[in-house]
Coordinates of C-alpha atoms in Angstrom, one line a residue:
M1 CA 57.7 20.2 34.6
S2 CA 58.1 16.9 32.9
A3 CA 54.9 17.4 30.9
Q4 CA 56.0 20.8 29.7
L5 CA 59.4 19.4 28.7
I6 CA 57.9 16.5 26.8
E7 CA 55.4 18.8 25.0
T8 CA 57.7 21.6 24.1
Q9 CA 61.3 20.1 23.7
E10 CA 62.7 17.4 21.5
S11 CA 66.4 17.6 22.3
E12 CA 68.6 15.0 24.0
A13 CA 69.1 17.4 26.9
A14 CA 65.4 17.6 27.4
Q15 CA 65.0 13.8 27.3
G16 CA 67.8 13.5 29.9
A17 CA 66.1 16.1 32.1
V18 CA 62.9 14.2 31.9
R19 CA 64.7 11.0 33.0
R20 CA 66.3 12.8 35.9
L21 CA 63.0 14.4 36.9
G22 CA 61.4 10.9 36.8
R23 CA 64.0 9.7 39.2
L24 CA 63.4 12.7 41.4
I25 CA 59.7 12.0 41.4
R26 CA 60.3 8.4 42.5
N27 CA 62.7 9.5 45.2
Y28 CA 60.2 12.0 46.6
D29 CA 57.4 9.4 46.4
Y30 CA 59.6 7.0 48.3
L31 CA 60.6 9.6 50.9
S32 CA 57.0 10.7 51.4
T33 CA 55.8 7.1 51.9
E34 CA 58.6 6.1 54.2
C35 CA 58.2 9.3 56.3
G36 CA 54.5 8.6 56.4
L37 CA 55.2 5.0 57.7
I38 CA 57.4 6.4 60.4
R39 CA 54.7 8.9 61.4
T40 CA 52.1 6.1 61.5
A41 CA 54.3 3.8 63.5
L42 CA 55.0 6.5 66.1
N43 CA 51.3 7.4 66.3
G44 CA 50.5 3.7 66.7
L45 CA 53.2 3.4 69.4
S46 CA 51.6 6.3 71.3
A47 CA 48.1 4.9 71.0
D48 CA 49.1 1.4 72.0
L49 CA 51.0 2.7 75.0
A50 CA 48.0 4.7 76.2
E51 CA 46.4 1.7 78.0
P52 CA 49.4 0.5 80.0
Q53 CA 50.1 4.1 80.8
R54 CA 46.6 4.5 82.2
Q55 CA 47.0 1.3 84.2
L56 CA 50.3 2.4 85.6
R57 CA 49.1 5.9 86.5
Q58 CA 46.0 4.4 88.3
A59 CA 48.2 2.1 90.3
L60 CA 50.6 5.0 91.2
D61 CA 47.7 7.2 92.3
E62 CA 46.3 4.5 94.5
A63 CA 49.7 3.9 96.1
A64 CA 50.1 7.6 96.8
S65 CA 46.7 7.8 98.4
L66 CA 47.7 5.0 100.8
A67 CA 51.1 6.6 101.5
Y68 CA 52.9 3.7 99.9
T69 CA 56.3 4.2 98.2
V70 CA 56.8 2.9 94.7
E71 CA 60.5 2.1 94.1
S72 CA 62.3 2.6 90.8
D73 CA 62.1 -1.2 90.1
G74 CA 58.3 -1.2 90.5
S75 CA 58.3 -2.7 94.0
V76 CA 56.0 -1.2 96.6
T77 CA 57.0 -0.3 100.2
Y78 CA 54.2 -0.1 102.7
P79 CA 54.2 1.2 106.3
S80 CA 53.9 -0.6 109.7
A81 CA 50.4 -1.1 111.2
S82 CA 48.7 -1.9 114.5
V83 CA 46.8 -5.1 114.6
G84 CA 44.8 -6.9 117.2
S85 CA 41.9 -6.0 119.4
A86 CA 41.6 -3.0 121.7
G87 CA 44.0 -3.3 124.6
A88 CA 46.0 -6.1 123.0
E89 CA 47.2 -4.2 119.9
Q90 CA 50.6 -5.1 118.4
C91 CA 52.7 -3.2 115.9
V92 CA 53.5 -5.1 112.8
S93 CA 56.4 -3.8 110.7
G94 CA 56.0 -2.6 107.2
G95 CA 57.7 -4.2 104.2
T96 CA 58.4 -4.2 100.5
V97 CA 56.7 -6.4 97.8
Q98 CA 57.8 -7.0 94.2
G99 CA 54.9 -7.6 91.9
S100 CA 54.4 -10.3 89.2
S101 CA 53.3 -9.6 85.7
R102 CA 52.1 -13.2 85.3
G103 CA 48.5 -13.5 84.1
P104 CA 46.1 -15.9 85.8
L105 CA 46.8 -18.7 83.3
E106 CA 50.5 -18.2 82.9
P107 CA 53.0 -20.4 84.7
P108 CA 55.2 -18.9 87.3
G109 CA 58.1 -16.9 85.9
S110 CA 56.5 -16.4 82.5
G111 CA 56.8 -13.0 80.8
E112 CA 59.7 -10.6 80.7
Y113 CA 58.7 -9.3 84.1
G114 CA 57.1 -12.5 85.4
K115 CA 59.3 -13.0 88.4
P116 CA 57.8 -14.9 91.4
P117 CA 56.4 -12.6 94.0
R118 CA 59.0 -11.5 96.6
V119 CA 58.4 -10.4 100.2
D120 CA 61.1 -8.3 101.8
L121 CA 62.7 -10.0 104.8
H122 CA 61.7 -7.1 107.0
D123 CA 58.1 -8.4 106.7
P124 CA 58.3 -12.1 107.5
Q125 CA 54.5 -12.4 107.6
G126 CA 54.0 -10.9 104.2
D127 CA 50.4 -11.1 103.2
R128 CA 49.9 -14.7 104.2
F129 CA 47.1 -15.3 106.7
R130 CA 48.6 -17.2 109.6
G131 CA 45.6 -17.2 111.9
D132 CA 47.3 -15.1 114.6
L133 CA 46.2 -11.7 113.2
H134 CA 49.8 -10.6 113.2
V135 CA 49.5 -9.8 109.5
N136 CA 50.0 -6.2 108.2
P137 CA 46.8 -5.2 106.5
H138 CA 48.7 -3.1 104.0
A139 CA 50.6 -6.1 102.6
K140 CA 47.7 -7.4 100.4
K141 CA 46.9 -4.0 99.0
A142 CA 50.6 -3.3 98.3
R143 CA 50.9 -6.7 96.5
D144 CA 47.9 -5.9 94.3
I145 CA 49.3 -2.5 93.4
A146 CA 52.8 -4.0 92.7
D147 CA 51.2 -6.7 90.4
R148 CA 49.3 -4.1 88.4
I149 CA 52.5 -2.0 88.0
A150 CA 54.4 -5.1 86.8
R151 CA 51.7 -6.0 84.3
A152 CA 51.5 -2.4 83.0
V153 CA 55.3 -2.4 82.6
R154 CA 55.3 -5.8 80.8
S155 CA 52.5 -4.6 78.4
A156 CA 54.5 -1.5 77.6
A157 CA 57.7 -3.5 77.1
E158 CA 55.9 -5.8 74.6
V159 CA 54.5 -2.7 72.7
D160 CA 58.0 -1.2 72.7
A161 CA 59.6 -4.3 71.3
R162 CA 57.0 -4.6 68.6
Y163 CA 57.5 -1.0 67.4
T164 CA 61.2 -1.1 67.8
K165 CA 61.5 -4.0 65.3
T166 CA 59.2 -2.1 62.9
L167 CA 60.9 1.2 63.1
N168 CA 64.4 -0.4 62.7
G169 CA 63.2 -1.8 59.4
L170 CA 62.3 1.6 58.0
K171 CA 65.8 2.4 56.6
A172 CA 66.6 3.5 53.1
A173 CA 69.4 1.8 51.1
Q174 CA 72.5 3.9 50.3
G175 CA 72.4 5.9 47.1
L176 CA 70.1 8.3 45.4
D177 CA 68.3 6.0 43.0
V178 CA 65.0 4.4 44.0
T179 CA 65.1 1.0 42.2
E180 CA 62.4 -1.6 41.7
A181 CA 63.9 -3.5 44.6
T182 CA 63.6 -0.4 46.8
L183 CA 60.0 0.0 45.8
G184 CA 59.4 -3.6 46.7
D185 CA 61.0 -3.0 50.1
M186 CA 58.7 0.0 50.5
H187 CA 55.6 -2.4 50.1
Q188 CA 57.2 -4.7 52.7
D189 CA 57.7 -1.8 55.0
A190 CA 54.1 -0.7 54.7
A191 CA 53.0 -4.3 55.4
A192 CA 55.2 -4.4 58.6
V193 CA 53.8 -1.1 59.8
R194 CA 50.3 -2.2 59.1
T195 CA 50.9 -5.3 61.2
A196 CA 52.3 -3.3 64.1
T197 CA 49.6 -0.6 64.0
A198 CA 46.6 -2.8 63.1
R199 CA 45.2 -2.5 66.6
Y200 CA 45.6 1.3 66.6
L201 CA 44.1 1.8 63.1
V202 CA 41.3 -0.7 63.4
A203 CA 40.3 0.4 66.9
A204 CA 39.9 4.0 65.7
M205 CA 37.2 3.0 63.1
P206 CA 33.5 2.7 63.9
K207 CA 32.2 -0.8 64.2
D208 CA 29.2 -2.0 62.1
A209 CA 28.4 1.6 61.1
S210 CA 26.0 2.7 58.3
P211 CA 27.5 4.3 55.2
A212 CA 26.3 7.7 56.4
E213 CA 28.1 7.2 59.8
Y214 CA 31.3 6.1 58.0
K215 CA 31.1 9.3 56.0
T216 CA 30.8 11.4 59.1
W217 CA 33.7 9.5 60.7
W218 CA 35.9 10.1 57.7
E219 CA 35.0 13.8 57.6
G220 CA 36.0 14.1 61.2
L221 CA 39.6 12.9 60.7
D222 CA 42.4 15.4 60.1
E223 CA 44.6 15.1 57.0
D224 CA 47.4 13.2 58.8
Q225 CA 44.9 10.6 60.0
R226 CA 43.4 10.2 56.6
R227 CA 46.9 9.7 55.1
E228 CA 47.6 7.0 57.6
Y229 CA 44.7 4.9 56.4
L230 CA 45.5 5.6 52.7
D231 CA 49.2 4.7 53.0
I232 CA 49.1 2.0 55.6
A233 CA 45.7 0.3 55.5
P234 CA 44.1 1.1 52.1
D235 CA 42.2 -2.1 52.2
L236 CA 40.3 -0.9 55.2
I237 CA 39.1 2.1 53.3
G238 CA 38.8 1.0 49.7
M239 CA 35.7 -1.2 50.1
L240 CA 34.1 1.0 52.8
D241 CA 30.7 2.3 51.7
G242 CA 30.2 6.0 52.7
I243 CA 33.8 7.0 51.9
P244 CA 34.1 9.6 49.1
A245 CA 34.8 8.1 45.6
A246 CA 38.1 9.9 45.1
V247 CA 39.4 8.6 48.4
R248 CA 38.3 5.0 47.7
D249 CA 39.9 5.3 44.3
E250 CA 43.3 6.3 45.8
A251 CA 43.0 3.6 48.5
N252 CA 42.3 0.9 46.0
R253 CA 45.1 2.0 43.6
N254 CA 47.4 1.8 46.6
H255 CA 46.2 -1.6 47.5
L256 CA 46.1 -3.1 44.0
P257 CA 49.9 -3.7 43.7
S258 CA 49.9 -5.6 47.1
L259 CA 47.1 -7.9 45.9
I260 CA 49.0 -8.6 42.6
A261 CA 52.2 -9.2 44.5
E262 CA 50.6 -11.6 46.9
L263 CA 49.0 -13.7 44.1
E264 CA 52.3 -13.7 42.2
R265 CA 54.0 -15.0 45.3
T266 CA 51.5 -17.7 46.1
G267 CA 50.3 -18.7 42.6
D268 CA 46.9 -19.5 44.2
D269 CA 44.5 -18.0 41.6
P270 CA 46.1 -17.3 38.1
A271 CA 42.7 -16.2 36.7
M272 CA 42.2 -13.6 39.4
L273 CA 45.8 -12.4 38.9
E274 CA 45.1 -11.9 35.2
G275 CA 42.0 -9.9 36.2
L276 CA 43.9 -7.7 38.6
R277 CA 46.6 -7.1 36.0
K278 CA 43.9 -6.2 33.4
I279 CA 42.4 -3.6 35.8
E280 CA 45.9 -2.2 36.5
E281 CA 46.4 -1.8 32.7
R282 CA 43.0 0.0 32.4
L283 CA 43.9 2.4 35.1
L284 CA 47.0 3.5 33.2
E285 CA 45.1 3.9 29.9
P286 CA 43.6 7.2 28.8
H287 CA 39.8 7.2 28.9
K288 CA 37.1 9.4 27.5
V289 CA 35.6 9.3 30.9
P290 CA 37.7 9.3 34.1
M291 CA 38.0 5.9 35.8
F292 CA 37.5 5.4 39.5
L293 CA 38.5 2.1 41.3
L294 CA 35.8 2.1 44.0
G295 CA 36.6 -1.4 45.3
I296 CA 39.1 -4.3 44.9
S297 CA 39.5 -7.4 46.9
G298 CA 40.5 -11.1 46.7
E299 CA 37.4 -12.2 48.7
G300 CA 35.6 -15.1 47.2
N301 CA 35.8 -15.1 43.4
G302 CA 37.1 -11.5 43.6
R303 CA 35.5 -8.2 44.2
A304 CA 35.8 -5.2 41.9
I305 CA 33.8 -2.0 41.7
I306 CA 34.7 0.4 38.9
S307 CA 33.1 3.7 37.9
F308 CA 33.5 5.7 34.8
G309 CA 32.8 9.2 36.0
N310 CA 32.8 10.4 39.6
P311 CA 29.6 9.2 41.3
D312 CA 29.9 11.8 44.0
T313 CA 29.7 14.8 41.6
A314 CA 27.5 13.3 38.8
R315 CA 23.8 14.1 38.7
N316 CA 23.1 10.8 37.0
V317 CA 24.6 7.6 38.5
S318 CA 24.0 4.0 37.4
A319 CA 25.3 0.8 39.1
Y320 CA 25.2 -2.4 36.9
V321 CA 25.3 -5.9 38.5
P322 CA 26.7 -8.6 36.2
G323 CA 25.5 -12.2 36.4
L324 CA 26.3 -15.8 35.5
G325 CA 29.9 -16.7 35.1
T326 CA 31.2 -13.3 36.2
K327 CA 34.3 -13.3 38.4
L328 CA 37.4 -11.2 38.8
D329 CA 39.4 -12.5 35.8
A330 CA 40.7 -11.2 32.4
E331 CA 37.2 -11.3 30.9
F332 CA 35.9 -9.1 33.6
G333 CA 38.8 -6.6 33.3
G334 CA 38.3 -6.5 29.5
G335 CA 34.7 -7.2 28.5
T336 CA 32.5 -6.6 31.6
V337 CA 34.3 -3.3 32.6
K338 CA 33.9 -2.1 29.0
R339 CA 30.1 -2.3 29.4
A340 CA 30.2 0.3 32.1
L341 CA 32.4 2.5 30.0
D342 CA 30.1 2.1 26.9
T343 CA 27.1 3.1 29.1
A344 CA 29.0 6.1 30.5
V345 CA 30.1 7.3 27.0
G346 CA 26.6 6.9 25.6
A347 CA 24.8 8.6 28.6
Q348 CA 27.2 11.5 28.5
R349 CA 26.0 12.3 25.0
Y350 CA 22.8 13.3 26.7
D351 CA 24.1 14.6 30.0
K352 CA 27.8 15.1 30.7
S353 CA 27.1 14.8 34.5
T354 CA 26.8 11.0 34.4
A355 CA 28.7 8.2 36.1
S356 CA 28.4 4.5 35.2
I357 CA 29.5 1.8 37.6
V358 CA 30.0 -2.0 37.3
W359 CA 29.5 -3.6 40.7
L360 CA 31.0 -7.0 41.3
G361 CA 30.5 -6.9 45.1
Y362 CA 29.3 -10.4 45.4
D363 CA 30.0 -14.0 44.1
A364 CA 27.9 -14.4 41.0
P365 CA 27.0 -18.0 40.2
Q366 CA 29.6 -19.8 38.0
S367 CA 27.7 -22.9 36.7
I368 CA 24.8 -25.0 37.9
D369 CA 24.4 -22.8 41.0
V370 CA 22.7 -20.3 38.7
M371 CA 19.6 -22.3 39.3
S372 CA 19.6 -21.2 43.0
T373 CA 18.6 -17.8 44.5
A374 CA 21.3 -18.2 47.2
D375 CA 23.9 -15.9 45.5
A376 CA 21.4 -13.2 44.8
E377 CA 20.2 -13.3 48.4
K378 CA 23.8 -12.9 49.7
G379 CA 24.6 -10.2 47.2
A380 CA 21.4 -8.1 47.6
P381 CA 22.3 -6.6 51.1
A382 CA 25.8 -5.7 49.9
Y383 CA 24.4 -4.0 46.8
N384 CA 21.9 -2.0 48.9
R385 CA 24.7 -1.0 51.2
F386 CA 26.8 0.2 48.3
M387 CA 23.9 2.2 46.9
A388 CA 23.3 3.8 50.4
G389 CA 26.9 4.8 50.3
L390 CA 26.4 6.5 46.9
A391 CA 23.4 8.4 48.3
A392 CA 25.5 9.5 51.3
T393 CA 28.4 10.8 49.3
N394 CA 26.7 12.3 46.2
E395 CA 26.8 16.1 46.4
H396 CA 23.4 16.7 44.7
D397 CA 20.3 17.0 46.8
D398 CA 18.3 14.6 44.6
P399 CA 20.6 12.7 42.1
H400 CA 19.1 10.4 39.5
V401 CA 20.1 6.9 40.2
T402 CA 19.6 3.8 38.0
A403 CA 20.0 0.2 39.1
I404 CA 20.9 -2.2 36.3
G405 CA 20.9 -6.0 36.4
H406 CA 22.1 -8.2 33.6
S407 CA 21.4 -12.0 33.5
Y408 CA 21.5 -13.4 37.0
G409 CA 22.4 -9.9 38.2
S410 CA 18.9 -8.9 37.4
L411 CA 17.7 -11.4 40.1
T412 CA 20.2 -9.8 42.5
V413 CA 18.8 -6.4 41.7
G414 CA 15.2 -7.7 42.1
T415 CA 16.1 -9.3 45.4
A416 CA 17.7 -6.0 46.6
A417 CA 14.5 -4.1 45.5
R418 CA 12.4 -6.5 47.7
Q419 CA 14.3 -5.7 50.8
S420 CA 12.8 -3.3 53.4
G421 CA 12.9 0.2 51.9
G422 CA 14.0 -1.0 48.5
I423 CA 17.2 0.0 46.8
P424 CA 18.4 3.2 48.5
G425 CA 18.0 6.3 46.3
V426 CA 17.0 4.4 43.1
D427 CA 14.7 6.1 40.6
D428 CA 14.9 3.6 37.6
I429 CA 15.6 -0.1 37.2
V430 CA 16.9 -1.6 34.0
L431 CA 16.8 -5.4 33.5
V432 CA 18.5 -7.0 30.5
G433 CA 18.9 -10.7 29.6
S434 CA 16.9 -11.6 32.7
P435 CA 15.8 -15.1 33.7
G436 CA 13.3 -13.5 36.2
V437 CA 13.7 -11.2 39.1
G438 CA 11.8 -13.1 41.8
V439 CA 8.5 -11.1 41.5
D440 CA 5.5 -11.3 39.2
K441 CA 5.0 -7.6 38.7
A442 CA 7.2 -4.6 38.1
A443 CA 5.3 -2.7 40.7
D444 CA 6.8 -5.0 43.4
L445 CA 10.3 -3.6 42.7
G446 CA 9.9 -0.5 44.8
V447 CA 9.6 2.1 42.0
P448 CA 6.6 2.9 39.7
P449 CA 6.2 0.2 37.1
Q450 CA 6.8 2.7 34.3
R451 CA 10.2 3.3 35.7
V452 CA 11.2 -0.4 35.2
Y453 CA 12.8 -1.0 31.8
V454 CA 13.4 -4.4 30.3
G455 CA 15.5 -5.5 27.4
A456 CA 15.1 -9.0 26.1
A457 CA 16.6 -10.2 22.8
D458 CA 14.5 -12.8 21.0
N459 CA 17.5 -15.0 20.5
D460 CA 18.6 -14.7 24.1
I461 CA 18.0 -18.1 25.5
V462 CA 18.5 -17.0 29.1
T463 CA 15.3 -14.8 28.9
K464 CA 13.4 -18.0 28.1
L465 CA 14.6 -20.4 30.7
P466 CA 11.7 -22.7 31.6
T467 CA 10.1 -22.9 35.0
V468 CA 10.9 -26.0 37.1
P469 CA 7.6 -27.7 36.2
E470 CA 8.2 -27.0 32.5
A471 CA 11.6 -28.5 32.8
V472 CA 10.2 -31.6 34.3
V473 CA 7.6 -31.8 31.6
G474 CA 10.3 -31.6 29.0
A475 CA 12.2 -34.4 30.6
V476 CA 9.3 -36.9 31.0
G477 CA 7.2 -36.0 28.1
A478 CA 4.7 -33.4 27.2
G479 CA 1.8 -35.8 28.0
L480 CA 2.3 -35.0 31.7
R481 CA 0.6 -31.7 31.1
M482 CA -2.6 -33.5 30.3
A483 CA -2.1 -36.5 32.7
V484 CA -1.6 -34.3 35.8
P485 CA -3.8 -31.2 35.5
G486 CA -2.4 -28.2 37.4
V487 CA 1.2 -29.3 37.3
L488 CA 1.8 -26.1 35.4
S489 CA 0.3 -22.9 36.8
D490 CA 1.2 -20.7 33.9
P491 CA -1.8 -20.4 31.6
G492 CA -0.4 -17.3 29.9
G493 CA 3.0 -19.0 29.1
D494 CA 4.9 -16.1 30.6
D495 CA 6.6 -17.7 33.6
I496 CA 10.3 -18.3 33.4
Y497 CA 12.8 -19.7 35.9
F498 CA 12.8 -17.0 38.6
G499 CA 9.2 -15.8 38.2
K500 CA 7.2 -13.9 35.6
D501 CA 9.1 -13.0 32.4
P502 CA 10.0 -9.3 32.8
A503 CA 9.4 -8.8 29.1
S504 CA 5.8 -10.0 29.3
Q505 CA 2.7 -8.0 29.3
A506 CA 1.7 -9.4 32.7
F507 CA 4.9 -8.2 34.4
G508 CA 4.0 -4.5 33.5
A509 CA 7.4 -3.0 32.8
R510 CA 8.4 -1.0 29.7
R511 CA 10.1 -3.1 27.2
F512 CA 12.7 -1.2 25.1
A513 CA 13.9 -2.2 21.7
V514 CA 17.0 -4.4 21.3
D515 CA 18.6 -6.3 18.4
D516 CA 17.5 -9.9 18.1
G517 CA 21.1 -11.0 18.1
P518 CA 22.6 -14.1 16.5
H519 CA 20.5 -17.2 16.5
P520 CA 21.7 -19.8 19.0
V521 CA 21.3 -22.7 16.4
F522 CA 21.3 -21.3 12.9
D523 CA 24.2 -18.9 13.6
G524 CA 26.0 -21.3 15.9
E525 CA 26.3 -18.8 18.7
P526 CA 24.3 -20.1 21.7
I527 CA 24.9 -17.1 24.0
A528 CA 26.0 -14.2 21.8
A529 CA 22.6 -12.5 22.0
H530 CA 22.8 -12.6 25.8
S531 CA 26.0 -10.6 25.9
Q532 CA 25.5 -7.6 23.6
Y533 CA 23.0 -5.4 25.3
F534 CA 25.5 -2.7 26.4
T535 CA 27.8 -2.8 23.4
P536 CA 27.1 -0.2 20.6
E537 CA 29.2 -2.1 18.1
T538 CA 26.8 -5.1 18.3
D539 CA 23.5 -3.6 19.5
R540 CA 23.4 0.1 19.0
V541 CA 19.7 0.3 19.7
S542 CA 19.9 -1.4 23.1
A543 CA 23.0 0.5 24.2
D544 CA 21.4 3.8 23.3
N545 CA 18.2 3.0 25.1
I546 CA 20.1 2.1 28.3
A547 CA 22.2 5.3 28.0
R548 CA 19.0 7.3 27.6
V549 CA 17.5 5.9 30.8
V550 CA 20.7 6.3 32.7
S551 CA 21.0 10.0 31.7
G552 CA 17.4 10.7 32.5
E553 CA 16.6 11.5 28.9
Y554 CA 14.0 8.7 28.7
G555 CA 13.3 9.0 25.0
I556 CA 13.6 5.3 24.5
T557 CA 12.4 3.2 21.5
T558 CA 10.0 0.4 22.6
E559 CA 8.8 -2.9 21.3
R560 CA 5.8 -5.1 22.0
H561 CA 5.7 -7.2 25.1
R562 CA 5.9 -11.0 24.8

């Protein structure tokens, strides 16, 4: 209704109507969310009461089977019994015992129902062993049942108190207008319900399941159950591989304001806060290709997974791993995310059914740690799990999937490819600005070598990082090469820091044409050539070649190997 008014009417009355409709929309959103919170809280209450109910029912059934009477206060009355040997039997009277809810390590009297055990005066022997066999054998059994009843009631009371506090907080302010303060209160309400129902929601999820198993679990939930996770615990769903892209997008959009609010409150990481705000801005912008927020988290240096195009419905899907210096900050939200958008726009010129993803699901190295493989080794399993999730949720029988690694991200992709089974579902691998991928041949990456594509600008210094021995030679003098034969094992001069140069003839990949880029010395731009592979404004040839591979068009322009 609002859209029709805006498009067709220009009067003050229409503008007033749009404003009132906007208020109504906010009110309904608030009402829907708060009612959803109440529903989830009640479902959580029911789930959390199930165990103490089971314990109580079991104790009551056992008491009934023994003909004991359970009183309204939870005490247990047991009958008299005959004790002693044949011919010398004596009748011992019955009695009543009051159970204790105290746990083994709790002091006497602890807990709401933690009263000291009581033995009724009609049974002076109680369940104490006095050595004269004049002890009613029912007393010990009755005490055990009474204790179990008391513990079940105490557990239920604690659950009740927790949910009572939560439900009492779910109250709307007077008036018809949902203000910013009211919306803020709604986020606090959601957090309170999440705290109260965490056990219920988390316990219902599979543990350590595969992406395919999480997909099956999600499909088995009814609509109300799904809404509970999306409204109350979106962070549990948003980063879960195997959950449909549209669901992850909704969950992460729900979770994003909470992440921003928390960083605003603590002031812990201003750079990450700017990155989150930048992503929030992008979500509100119109895009040539629909944007999906497949993951967002404050873990480590930040996690963000963004797709342009729906990877579940697209025939062609690419997932790009960024490298050195990448973290969840304003640069990521602006420049790095744009690379995925540029690839999607370029690829859709050849096939509209294409989605392009930027995957920051690991901590990329920030400085000197770029010289280590540790970050790649940690990131590779997470990347493979994400790719397995794409394979599980894509609706096509055999989608065309491309793994893209830029800079240190190419080492992460290479490390993922070397794991058992390779990168799930991948058909092509694109490596740009690579310092090496940890192998000496393209054939070692789990796909045919002709399906490995390499872009390396001549002025990109990262693609020419020296090996460790070469770095030593540079430090102590070139004469070491002759003085210590064999210190360098690279007769062809095509080894770089993390293995064979992917752009070399020996590596065996297909090298596609790219612009040389600005010279690091003569043009005074040391790393500009390293950052322009995806950007049509600065390197149209490279961006088009990447788009062709991603779309499955393959008509790339090539250049000679190094």
